[in-house]
Short mmCIF file of C-alpha atoms in Angstrom, two decimals:
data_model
loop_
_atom_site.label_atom_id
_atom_site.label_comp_id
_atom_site.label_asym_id
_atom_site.label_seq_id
_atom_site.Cartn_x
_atom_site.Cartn_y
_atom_site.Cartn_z
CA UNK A 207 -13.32 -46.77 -24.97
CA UNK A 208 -15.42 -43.41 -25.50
CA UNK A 209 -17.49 -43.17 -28.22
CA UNK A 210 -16.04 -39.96 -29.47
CA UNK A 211 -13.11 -42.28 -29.34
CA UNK A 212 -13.91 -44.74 -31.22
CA UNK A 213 -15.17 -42.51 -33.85
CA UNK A 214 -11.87 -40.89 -33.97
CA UNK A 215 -10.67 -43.95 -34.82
CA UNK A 216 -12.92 -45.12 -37.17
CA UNK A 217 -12.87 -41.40 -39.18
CA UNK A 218 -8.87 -41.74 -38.91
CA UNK A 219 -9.07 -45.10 -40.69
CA UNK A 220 -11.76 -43.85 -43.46
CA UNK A 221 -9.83 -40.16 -44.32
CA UNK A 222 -6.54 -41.89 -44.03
CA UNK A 223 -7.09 -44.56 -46.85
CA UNK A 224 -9.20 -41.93 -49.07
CA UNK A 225 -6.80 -39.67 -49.11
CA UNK A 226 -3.89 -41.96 -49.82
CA UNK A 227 -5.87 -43.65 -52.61
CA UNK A 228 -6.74 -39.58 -54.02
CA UNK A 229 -3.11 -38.52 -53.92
CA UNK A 230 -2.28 -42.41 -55.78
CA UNK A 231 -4.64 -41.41 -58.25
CA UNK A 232 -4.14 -37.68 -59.11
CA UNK A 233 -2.55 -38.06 -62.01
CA UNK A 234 -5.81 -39.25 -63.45
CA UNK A 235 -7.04 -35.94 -63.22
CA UNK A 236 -4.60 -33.76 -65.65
CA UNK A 237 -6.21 -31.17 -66.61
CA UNK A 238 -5.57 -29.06 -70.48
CA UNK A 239 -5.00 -25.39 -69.02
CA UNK A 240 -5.41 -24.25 -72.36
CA UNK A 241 -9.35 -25.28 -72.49
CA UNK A 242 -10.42 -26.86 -69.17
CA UNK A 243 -14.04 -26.40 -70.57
CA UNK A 244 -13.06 -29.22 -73.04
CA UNK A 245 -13.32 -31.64 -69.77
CA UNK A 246 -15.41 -29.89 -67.28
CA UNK A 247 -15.35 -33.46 -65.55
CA UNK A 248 -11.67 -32.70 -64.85
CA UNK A 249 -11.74 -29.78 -63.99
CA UNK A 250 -14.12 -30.50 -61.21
CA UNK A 251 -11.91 -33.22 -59.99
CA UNK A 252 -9.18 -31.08 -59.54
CA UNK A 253 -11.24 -28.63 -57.64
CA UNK A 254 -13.02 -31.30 -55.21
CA UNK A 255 -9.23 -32.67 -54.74
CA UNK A 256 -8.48 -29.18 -53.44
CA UNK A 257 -11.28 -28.55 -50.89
CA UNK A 258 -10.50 -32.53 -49.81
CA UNK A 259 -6.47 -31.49 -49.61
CA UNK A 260 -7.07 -28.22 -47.85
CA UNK A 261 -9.39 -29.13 -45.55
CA UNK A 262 -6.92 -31.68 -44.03
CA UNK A 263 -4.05 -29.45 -43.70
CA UNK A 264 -7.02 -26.49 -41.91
CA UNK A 265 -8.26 -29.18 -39.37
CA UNK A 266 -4.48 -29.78 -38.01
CA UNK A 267 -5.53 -33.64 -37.45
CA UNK A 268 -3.26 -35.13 -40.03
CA UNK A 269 0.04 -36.94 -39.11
CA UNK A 270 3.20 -35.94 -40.65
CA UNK A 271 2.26 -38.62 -43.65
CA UNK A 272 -0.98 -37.85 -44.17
CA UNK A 273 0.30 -34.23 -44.17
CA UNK A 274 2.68 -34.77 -46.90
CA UNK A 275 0.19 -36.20 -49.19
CA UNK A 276 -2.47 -33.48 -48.64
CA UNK A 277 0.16 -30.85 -49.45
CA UNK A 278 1.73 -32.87 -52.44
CA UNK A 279 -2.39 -32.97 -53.59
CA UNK A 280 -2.86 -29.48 -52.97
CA UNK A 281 0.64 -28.59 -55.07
CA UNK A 282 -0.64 -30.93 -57.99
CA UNK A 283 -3.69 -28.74 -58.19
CA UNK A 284 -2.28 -25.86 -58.16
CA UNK A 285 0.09 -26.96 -61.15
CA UNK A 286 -3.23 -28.12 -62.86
CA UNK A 287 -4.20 -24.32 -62.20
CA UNK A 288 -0.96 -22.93 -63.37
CA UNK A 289 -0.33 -21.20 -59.97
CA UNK A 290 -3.88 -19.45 -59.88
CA UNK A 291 -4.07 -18.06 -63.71
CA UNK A 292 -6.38 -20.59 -65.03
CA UNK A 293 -8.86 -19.66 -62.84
CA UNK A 294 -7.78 -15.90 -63.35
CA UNK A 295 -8.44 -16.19 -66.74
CA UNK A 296 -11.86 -18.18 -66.32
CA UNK A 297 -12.99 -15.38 -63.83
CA UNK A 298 -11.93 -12.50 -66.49
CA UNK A 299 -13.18 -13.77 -69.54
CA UNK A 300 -16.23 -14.67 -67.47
CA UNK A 301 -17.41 -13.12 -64.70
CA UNK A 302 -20.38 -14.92 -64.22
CA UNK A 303 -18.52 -18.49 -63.39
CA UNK A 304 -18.17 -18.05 -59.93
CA UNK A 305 -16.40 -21.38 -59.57
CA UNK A 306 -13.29 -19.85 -60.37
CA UNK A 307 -13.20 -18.15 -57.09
CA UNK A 308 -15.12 -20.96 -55.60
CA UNK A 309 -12.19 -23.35 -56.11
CA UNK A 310 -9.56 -20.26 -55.42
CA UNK A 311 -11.26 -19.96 -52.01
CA UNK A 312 -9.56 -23.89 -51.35
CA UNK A 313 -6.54 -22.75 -52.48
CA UNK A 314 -6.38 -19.45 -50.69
CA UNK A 315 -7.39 -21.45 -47.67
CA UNK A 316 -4.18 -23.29 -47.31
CA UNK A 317 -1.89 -20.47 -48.41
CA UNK A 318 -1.72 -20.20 -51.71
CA UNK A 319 -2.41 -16.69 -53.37
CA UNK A 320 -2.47 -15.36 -56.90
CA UNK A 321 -2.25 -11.62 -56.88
CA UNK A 322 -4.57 -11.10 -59.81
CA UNK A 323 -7.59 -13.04 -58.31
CA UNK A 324 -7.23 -11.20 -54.64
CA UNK A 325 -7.45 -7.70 -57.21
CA UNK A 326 -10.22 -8.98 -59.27
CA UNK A 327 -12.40 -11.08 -56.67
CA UNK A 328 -12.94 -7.66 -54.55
CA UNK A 329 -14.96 -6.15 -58.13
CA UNK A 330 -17.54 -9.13 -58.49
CA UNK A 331 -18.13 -8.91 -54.47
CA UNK A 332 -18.94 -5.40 -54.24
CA UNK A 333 -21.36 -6.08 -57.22
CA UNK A 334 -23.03 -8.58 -54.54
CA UNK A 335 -21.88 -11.60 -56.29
CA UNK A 336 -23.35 -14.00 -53.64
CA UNK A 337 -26.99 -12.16 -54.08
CA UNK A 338 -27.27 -11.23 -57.60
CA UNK A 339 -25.93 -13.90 -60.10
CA UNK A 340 -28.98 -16.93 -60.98
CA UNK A 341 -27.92 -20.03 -58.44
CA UNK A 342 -29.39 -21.98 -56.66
CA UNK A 343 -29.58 -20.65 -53.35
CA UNK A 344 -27.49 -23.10 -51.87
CA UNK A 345 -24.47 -22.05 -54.70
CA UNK A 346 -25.15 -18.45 -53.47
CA UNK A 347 -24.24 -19.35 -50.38
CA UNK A 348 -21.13 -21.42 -51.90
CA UNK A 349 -20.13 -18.07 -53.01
CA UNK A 350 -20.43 -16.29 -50.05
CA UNK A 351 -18.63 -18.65 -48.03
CA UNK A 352 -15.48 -18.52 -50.44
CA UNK A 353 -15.79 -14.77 -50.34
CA UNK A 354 -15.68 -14.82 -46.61
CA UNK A 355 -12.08 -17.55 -46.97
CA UNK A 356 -10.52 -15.16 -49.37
CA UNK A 357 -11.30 -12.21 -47.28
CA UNK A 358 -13.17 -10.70 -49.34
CA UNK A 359 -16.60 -10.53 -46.88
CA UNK A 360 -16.54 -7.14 -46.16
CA UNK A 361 -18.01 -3.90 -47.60
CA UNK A 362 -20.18 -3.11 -50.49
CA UNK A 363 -21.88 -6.21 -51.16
CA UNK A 364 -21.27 -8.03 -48.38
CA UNK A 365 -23.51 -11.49 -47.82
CA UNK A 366 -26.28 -11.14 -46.01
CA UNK A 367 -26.05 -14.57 -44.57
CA UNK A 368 -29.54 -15.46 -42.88
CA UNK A 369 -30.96 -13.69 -45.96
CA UNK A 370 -29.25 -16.25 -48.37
CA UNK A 371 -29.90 -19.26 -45.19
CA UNK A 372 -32.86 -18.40 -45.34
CA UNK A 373 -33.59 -18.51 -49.33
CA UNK A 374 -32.69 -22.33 -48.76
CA UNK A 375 -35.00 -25.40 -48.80
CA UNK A 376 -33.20 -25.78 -45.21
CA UNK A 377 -34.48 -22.15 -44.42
CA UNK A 378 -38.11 -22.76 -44.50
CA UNK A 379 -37.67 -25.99 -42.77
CA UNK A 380 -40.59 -28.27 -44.78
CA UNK A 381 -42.60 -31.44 -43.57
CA UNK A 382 -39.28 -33.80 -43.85
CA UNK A 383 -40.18 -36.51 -46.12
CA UNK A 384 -40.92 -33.40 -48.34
CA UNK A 385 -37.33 -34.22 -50.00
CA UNK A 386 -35.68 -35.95 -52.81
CA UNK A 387 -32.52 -37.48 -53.78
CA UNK A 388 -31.19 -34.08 -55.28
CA UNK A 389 -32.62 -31.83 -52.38
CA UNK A 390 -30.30 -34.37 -49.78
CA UNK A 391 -27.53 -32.69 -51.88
CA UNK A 392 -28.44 -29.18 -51.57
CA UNK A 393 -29.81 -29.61 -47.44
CA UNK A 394 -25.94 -30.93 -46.92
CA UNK A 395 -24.45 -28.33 -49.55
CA UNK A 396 -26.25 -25.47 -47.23
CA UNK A 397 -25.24 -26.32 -44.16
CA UNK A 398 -21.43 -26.91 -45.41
CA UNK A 399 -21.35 -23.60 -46.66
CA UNK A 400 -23.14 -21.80 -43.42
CA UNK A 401 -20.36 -23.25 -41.59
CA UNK A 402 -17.17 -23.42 -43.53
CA UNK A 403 -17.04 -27.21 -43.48
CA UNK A 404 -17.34 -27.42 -39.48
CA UNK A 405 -14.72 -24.46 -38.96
CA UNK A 406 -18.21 -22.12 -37.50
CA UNK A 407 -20.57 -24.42 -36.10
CA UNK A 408 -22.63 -21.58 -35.10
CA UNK A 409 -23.34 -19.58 -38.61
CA UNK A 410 -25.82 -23.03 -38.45
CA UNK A 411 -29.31 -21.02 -37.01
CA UNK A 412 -30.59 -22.68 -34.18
CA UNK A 413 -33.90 -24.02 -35.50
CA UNK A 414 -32.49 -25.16 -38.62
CA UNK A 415 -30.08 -27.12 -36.49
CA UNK A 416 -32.33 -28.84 -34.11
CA UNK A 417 -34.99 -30.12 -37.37
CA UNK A 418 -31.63 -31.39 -38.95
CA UNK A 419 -30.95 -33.12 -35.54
CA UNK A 420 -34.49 -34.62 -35.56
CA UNK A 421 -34.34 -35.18 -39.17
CA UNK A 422 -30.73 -36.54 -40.31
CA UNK A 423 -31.12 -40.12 -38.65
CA UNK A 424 -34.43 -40.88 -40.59
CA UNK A 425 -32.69 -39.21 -43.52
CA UNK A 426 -29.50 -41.74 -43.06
CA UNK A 427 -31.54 -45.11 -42.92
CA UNK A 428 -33.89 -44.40 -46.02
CA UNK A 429 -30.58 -43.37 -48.16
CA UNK A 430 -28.96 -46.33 -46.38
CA UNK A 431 -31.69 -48.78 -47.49
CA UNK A 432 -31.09 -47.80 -51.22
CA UNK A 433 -27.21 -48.12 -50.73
CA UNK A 434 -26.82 -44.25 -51.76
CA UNK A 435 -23.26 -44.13 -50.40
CA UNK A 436 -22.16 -40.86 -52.13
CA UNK A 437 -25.18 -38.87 -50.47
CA UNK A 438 -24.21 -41.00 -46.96
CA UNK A 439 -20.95 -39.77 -46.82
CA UNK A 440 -22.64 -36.16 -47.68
CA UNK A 441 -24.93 -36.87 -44.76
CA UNK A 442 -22.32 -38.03 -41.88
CA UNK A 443 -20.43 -34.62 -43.17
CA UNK A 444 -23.32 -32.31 -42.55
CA UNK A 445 -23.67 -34.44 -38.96
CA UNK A 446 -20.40 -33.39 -37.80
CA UNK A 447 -20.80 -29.72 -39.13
CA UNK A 448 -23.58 -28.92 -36.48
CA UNK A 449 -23.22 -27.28 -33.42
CA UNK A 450 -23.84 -30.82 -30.97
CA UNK A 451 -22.48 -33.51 -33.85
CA UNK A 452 -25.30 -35.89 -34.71
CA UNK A 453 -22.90 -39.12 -35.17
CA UNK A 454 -24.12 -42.60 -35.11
CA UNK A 455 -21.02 -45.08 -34.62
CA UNK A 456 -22.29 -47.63 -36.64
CA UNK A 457 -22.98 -45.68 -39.64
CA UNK A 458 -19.64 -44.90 -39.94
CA UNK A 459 -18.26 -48.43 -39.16
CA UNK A 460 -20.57 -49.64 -42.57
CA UNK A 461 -19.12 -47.00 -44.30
CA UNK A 462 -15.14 -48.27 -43.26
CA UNK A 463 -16.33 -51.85 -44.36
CA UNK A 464 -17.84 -50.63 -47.36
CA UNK A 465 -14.92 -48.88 -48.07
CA UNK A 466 -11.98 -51.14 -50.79
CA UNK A 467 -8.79 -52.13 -49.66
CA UNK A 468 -6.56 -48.95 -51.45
CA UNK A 469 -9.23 -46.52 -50.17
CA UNK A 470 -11.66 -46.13 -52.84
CA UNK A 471 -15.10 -45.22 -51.53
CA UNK A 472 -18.27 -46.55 -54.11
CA UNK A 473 -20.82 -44.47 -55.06
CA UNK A 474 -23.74 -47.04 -54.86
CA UNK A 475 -24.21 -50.74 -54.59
CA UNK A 476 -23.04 -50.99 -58.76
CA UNK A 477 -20.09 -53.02 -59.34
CA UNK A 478 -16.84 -51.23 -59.74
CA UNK A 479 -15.11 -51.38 -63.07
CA UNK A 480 -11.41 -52.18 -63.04
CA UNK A 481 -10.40 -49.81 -65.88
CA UNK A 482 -8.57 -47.49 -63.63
CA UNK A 483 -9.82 -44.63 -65.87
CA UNK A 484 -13.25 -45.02 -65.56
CA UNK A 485 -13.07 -46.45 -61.76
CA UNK A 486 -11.32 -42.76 -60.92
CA UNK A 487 -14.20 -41.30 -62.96
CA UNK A 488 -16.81 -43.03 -61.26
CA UNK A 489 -15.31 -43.02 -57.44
CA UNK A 490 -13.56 -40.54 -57.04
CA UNK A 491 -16.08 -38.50 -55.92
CA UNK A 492 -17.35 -40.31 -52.98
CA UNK A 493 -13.84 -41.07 -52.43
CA UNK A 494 -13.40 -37.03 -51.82
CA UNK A 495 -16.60 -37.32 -49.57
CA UNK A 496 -15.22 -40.17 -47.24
CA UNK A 497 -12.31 -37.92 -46.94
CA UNK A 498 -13.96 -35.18 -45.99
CA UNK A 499 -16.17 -37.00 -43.97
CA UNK A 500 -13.58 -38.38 -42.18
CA UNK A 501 -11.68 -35.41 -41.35
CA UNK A 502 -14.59 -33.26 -40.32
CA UNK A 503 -15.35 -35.92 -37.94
CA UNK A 504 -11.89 -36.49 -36.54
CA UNK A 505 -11.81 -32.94 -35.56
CA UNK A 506 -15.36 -33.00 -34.12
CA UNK A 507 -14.80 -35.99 -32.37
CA UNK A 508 -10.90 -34.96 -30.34
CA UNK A 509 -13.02 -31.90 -29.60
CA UNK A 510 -15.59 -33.45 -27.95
CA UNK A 511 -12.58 -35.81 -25.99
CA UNK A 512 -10.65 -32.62 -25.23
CA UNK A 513 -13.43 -31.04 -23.61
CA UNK A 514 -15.11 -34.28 -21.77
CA UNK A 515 -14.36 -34.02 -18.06
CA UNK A 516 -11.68 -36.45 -16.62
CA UNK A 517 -13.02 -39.69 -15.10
#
């Protein structure tokens, strides 16, 4: 067996038993239309659940069951959203919370349009939304890329995407043990957004991608050794988003044996509570990783055995 094989295999097994344990779960996430800043927790659940959902029904890798359940996610989001207007409303009222079209952009990704936002998002992009409002530069980028999903990349305001790259810790490429636990976030954050979650391995520069194929391995074992599985998952994303995938097998078999039994992913080496409330709380979110890590890598990895020259 291949090693882009057996990756397959292993990402299969991960995404598959993430996703089934999100979709299990969703209902955990309910979300008060009326004043989703009253649980911002919430709300970001529902919009991680969306990029997780959408992303499997982009990457065509799913089977007709694991189809279903990303579409039944995506359509339970959506209803958290009322069909687009909470988000139509939170863009309105403020125009500076670019998560609204952030999370729209996972939405708009699989299909689903709200005729309000594609009027209104065109306004806060020709005021250079991605350049001017006070994020961090890897948000700006965030920004741009859901600007570019929605369709809404072109004209006045436009990003200027190596200027924003470029604006990132990733951009001036520092001494690599020049990083934190925070920065890992915003190196993996950067490159997600350059390239669409693996759909443009190229909008990666070329010298940013060969120091994060030096880099990522040492990166891996020293957030390995503290049992940082959240930021792991993160990592083995970012891997599969480059233009040659930087996989190690083994990583990802720890990461299927760390995984439980009904799919939940831990965050760390803690021990899981069993209140199901504060377990979704606390896992869900490197539950949404492993499923995105998963699926990025599935696609990678039947690339890479499409391509490979018959024996």
């Amino acid at each position: 067996m291949s090693t882009a094989t057996a990756l397959a295999e292993v990402a299969h097994d991960i995404r598959s038993r993430a996703l089934s344990w999100l979709h299990t779960h969703r209902q955990l996430s309910t979300l008060d239309c009326d004043d989703i800043t009253a649980d911002e927790d919430t709300y970001k659940a529902v919009q991680e659940m969306t990029l997780t959902a959408s992303l499997v029904l982009r990457d065509g890798t799913a089977g007709s069951r694991e189809d279903a359940l990303a579409r039944e996610l995506l359509d339970f989001c959506w209803a958290q959203m009322d069909r687009g207007t909470v988000l139509y409303e939170r863009l309105l009222q403020h125009p500076l919370a670019t998560d609204a079209f952030e999370g729209y952009a996972h939405f708009a990704r699989s299909g689903y349009r709200h005729p309000g936002l594609d009027r209104l998002i065109p306004h806060h992009a020709a005021l250079g939304a991605a350049h001017v409002i006070e994020h961090v530069p890897n948000r700006r980028l965030a920004v741009a890329n859901a600007l570019r999903v929605t369709g809404h990349d072109r004209g006045p305001g436009a990003p200027a995407w190596q200027t924003l790259a470029r604006s990132t810790w990733l951009g001036h490429a520092p001494a690599p043990w020049y990083i934190d636990w925070m920065t890992g976030y915003h190196v993996t954050h950067t490159v997600f957004h350059l390239t669409d979650w693996g759909r443009h391995p190229g909008g990666l520069p070329d010298d940013m991608a060969d120091y994060l194929t030096r880099w990522l391995p040492v990166w891996t074992d020293i957030w390995t050794e503290t049992c940082q599985w959240d930021l792991i998952g993160e990592l083995l994303i970012l891997g599969s988003c480059l233009p040659e995938p930087c996989t190690e097998l083994d990583d990802w078999r720890r990461l299927a044996d760390l995984q439980h039994p009904d799919g939940l992913m831990p965050c760390d080496d803690q021990t899981v509570d069993d209140d199901p409330v504060t377990r979704f709380r606390g896992q869900y979110h490197p539950t949404v990783v492993a499923a995105i890590a998963g699926t990025t890598a599935l696609t990678r990895a039947l690339d890479t055995a499409i391509s490979a020259p018959a024996a």
